[in-house]
Amino acid sequence: MNANIAIRSYNQVGLESGVTAADPHRLILMLFEGALKAIGNAKSEMQRKEIAAKGKSISHAIRIISEGLDASLDKTAGGALAQDLSALYAYMVRRLFDANVKNDTATLDEVSRLLSELKEAWADIRPNQSQTMPASQSAHNVQLVYARG
């Protein structure tokens, strides 16, 4: 997937501005942030018993995960890691559906934790950072998981 497709996916899921100026790495971070924000909103709305708003926020998070994060994976170049991430994203989507149906904040917390861990890992492999170890090759390999622009 190229950067233009990622930008369109990002815009379609209704996230904040700044997309067109974002590099592909930052764009993925923004998708993580948007999904986490939507889940946080859903949790608050669930606690306030705002059913329609909760459903909308969970749907928003699902779209970011499936149409943004999962769709951005390069499943050819990314190999097994991309396939594993795709399976994890599918699991998250199922759990969000469960949370919506059961009004379960613990399930929202579970998905938030998973997304937060992925977001932190993704932030740690920022391209073009000066690297003092051979880890630069590992960072390059992980960068291949998400399609380049």
C-alpha positions as a printed NumPy array, in Angstrom:
array([[  0.   ,   0.   ,   0.   ],
       [  1.433,   3.38 ,  -0.872],
       [  1.313,   6.569,   1.194],
       [ -1.621,   7.992,  -0.788],
       [ -3.782,   4.971,  -0.014],
       [ -2.778,   5.155,   3.654],
       [ -3.688,   8.845,   3.708],
       [ -7.087,   8.114,   2.162],
       [ -7.691,   5.332,   4.693],
       [ -6.711,   7.667,   7.489],
       [ -9.025,  10.418,   6.231],
       [-11.886,   7.975,   5.741],
       [-11.803,   6.951,   9.372],
       [-12.197,  10.574,  10.39 ],
       [ -8.994,  11.257,  12.284],
       [ -7.554,  14.692,  12.928],
       [ -5.681,  16.833,  10.413],
       [ -1.987,  16.649,   9.698],
       [ -2.204,  13.542,   7.582],
       [ -0.919,  14.955,   4.333],
       [  2.287,  16.195,   5.969],
       [  2.916,  12.968,   7.89 ],
       [  5.559,  10.508,   6.793],
       [  4.448,   6.855,   6.605],
       [  5.9  ,   6.049,  10.039],
       [  4.085,   8.969,  11.67 ],
       [  0.885,   8.033,   9.85 ],
       [  0.878,   4.597,  11.488],
       [  1.471,   6.241,  14.883],
       [ -1.486,   8.53 ,  14.214],
       [ -3.652,   5.507,  13.451],
       [ -2.672,   3.927,  16.763],
       [ -3.425,   7.206,  18.559],
       [ -6.795,   7.544,  16.846],
       [ -7.831,   3.995,  17.716],
       [ -6.776,   4.471,  21.336],
       [ -8.684,   7.739,  21.554],
       [-11.826,   6.143,  20.095],
       [-11.611,   3.275,  22.595],
       [-11.122,   5.725,  25.46 ],
       [-14.182,   7.646,  24.295],
       [-16.164,   4.404,  24.068],
       [-15.2  ,   3.465,  27.614],
       [-16.347,   6.842,  28.964],
       [-19.571,   6.646,  26.971],
       [-20.155,   3.096,  28.173],
       [-19.764,   4.209,  31.782],
       [-22.211,   7.085,  31.191],
       [-24.628,   4.66 ,  29.476],
       [-24.523,   6.658,  26.24 ],
       [-25.263,   3.627,  24.085],
       [-25.405,   5.297,  20.658],
       [-22.222,   7.291,  21.227],
       [-20.453,   4.186,  22.579],
       [-21.41 ,   2.233,  19.473],
       [-20.17 ,   5.017,  17.223],
       [-16.827,   5.233,  19.044],
       [-16.308,   1.475,  18.951],
       [-17.182,   1.427,  15.249],
       [-14.661,   4.211,  14.717],
       [-11.939,   2.207,  16.495],
       [-12.811,  -0.891,  14.458],
       [-12.528,   1.049,  11.209],
       [ -9.164,   2.505,  12.198],
       [ -7.841,  -0.945,  13.058],
       [ -9.238,  -2.753,  10.019],
       [ -9.187,  -0.059,   7.321],
       [ -6.108,   1.745,   8.588],
       [ -3.671,  -0.426,  10.519],
       [ -4.481,  -3.822,   9.011],
       [ -4.948,  -2.482,   5.486],
       [ -1.554,  -0.749,   5.724],
       [  0.296,  -3.996,   6.339],
       [  2.472,  -5.223,   3.491],
       [  1.703,  -8.898,   3.846],
       [  4.152,  -9.856,   1.097],
       [  7.276,  -8.017,   2.248],
       [  6.298,  -8.258,   5.913],
       [  6.102, -12.043,   5.884],
       [  5.116, -13.859,   9.063],
       [  5.291, -10.717,  11.202],
       [  2.739,  -8.944,   9.011],
       [  0.517, -12.034,   9.04 ],
       [  0.735, -12.211,  12.838],
       [ -0.11 ,  -8.519,  13.173],
       [ -3.069,  -8.979,  10.841],
       [ -4.338, -11.844,  12.996],
       [ -3.883,  -9.701,  16.112],
       [ -5.834,  -6.849,  14.511],
       [ -8.634,  -9.291,  13.619],
       [ -8.659, -10.46 ,  17.248],
       [ -8.891,  -6.848,  18.44 ],
       [-11.842,  -6.203,  16.136],
       [-13.649,  -9.286,  17.483],
       [-12.976,  -8.166,  21.055],
       [-14.313,  -4.681,  20.293],
       [-17.504,  -6.226,  18.913],
       [-17.773,  -8.273,  22.125],
       [-17.206,  -5.191,  24.279],
       [-19.926,  -3.342,  22.396],
       [-22.49 ,  -6.123,  22.754],
       [-21.682,  -6.894,  26.393],
       [-20.907,  -3.324,  27.537],
       [-17.625,  -4.648,  28.89 ],
       [-15.033,  -2.017,  29.82 ],
       [-12.479,  -4.707,  30.71 ],
       [-12.475,  -5.846,  27.086],
       [-11.942,  -2.258,  25.947],
       [ -9.003,  -2.072,  28.364],
       [ -7.575,  -5.293,  26.904],
       [ -7.634,  -3.921,  23.358],
       [ -6.206,  -0.6  ,  24.554],
       [ -3.285,  -2.408,  26.206],
       [ -2.566,  -4.375,  23.034],
       [ -2.69 ,  -1.26 ,  20.87 ],
       [ -0.549,   0.699,  23.333],
       [  2.148,  -1.978,  23.275],
       [  2.17 ,  -2.011,  19.476],
       [  2.232,   1.786,  19.359],
       [  5.218,   1.93 ,  21.726],
       [  7.079,  -0.708,  19.725],
       [  6.354,   1.135,  16.485],
       [  7.543,   4.439,  17.976],
       [ 10.789,   2.758,  19.074],
       [ 11.729,   1.833,  15.506],
       [ 11.465,   5.331,  14.086],
       [ 13.315,   5.318,  10.738],
       [ 16.361,   7.527,  10.209],
       [ 17.203,   7.618,  13.902],
       [ 20.885,   7.292,  14.559],
       [ 21.469,   3.731,  15.583],
       [ 24.59 ,   2.63 ,  17.398],
       [ 23.948,  -1.102,  17.141],
       [ 23.245,  -3.575,  14.388],
       [ 19.617,  -3.228,  15.462],
       [ 19.233,  -0.901,  12.491],
       [ 18.773,  -3.962,  10.304],
       [ 16.033,  -5.241,  12.618],
       [ 14.338,  -1.852,  12.486],
       [ 14.543,  -1.944,   8.694],
       [ 12.99 ,  -5.412,   8.615],
       [ 10.125,  -4.337,  10.873],
       [  9.591,  -1.243,   8.714],
       [  8.846,  -3.607,   5.832],
       [  5.791,  -4.86 ,   7.704],
       [  3.897,  -1.7  ,   6.824],
       [  3.925,  -0.695,   3.188],
       [  6.116,   2.21 ,   2.263],
       [  4.894,   5.306,   0.464]])
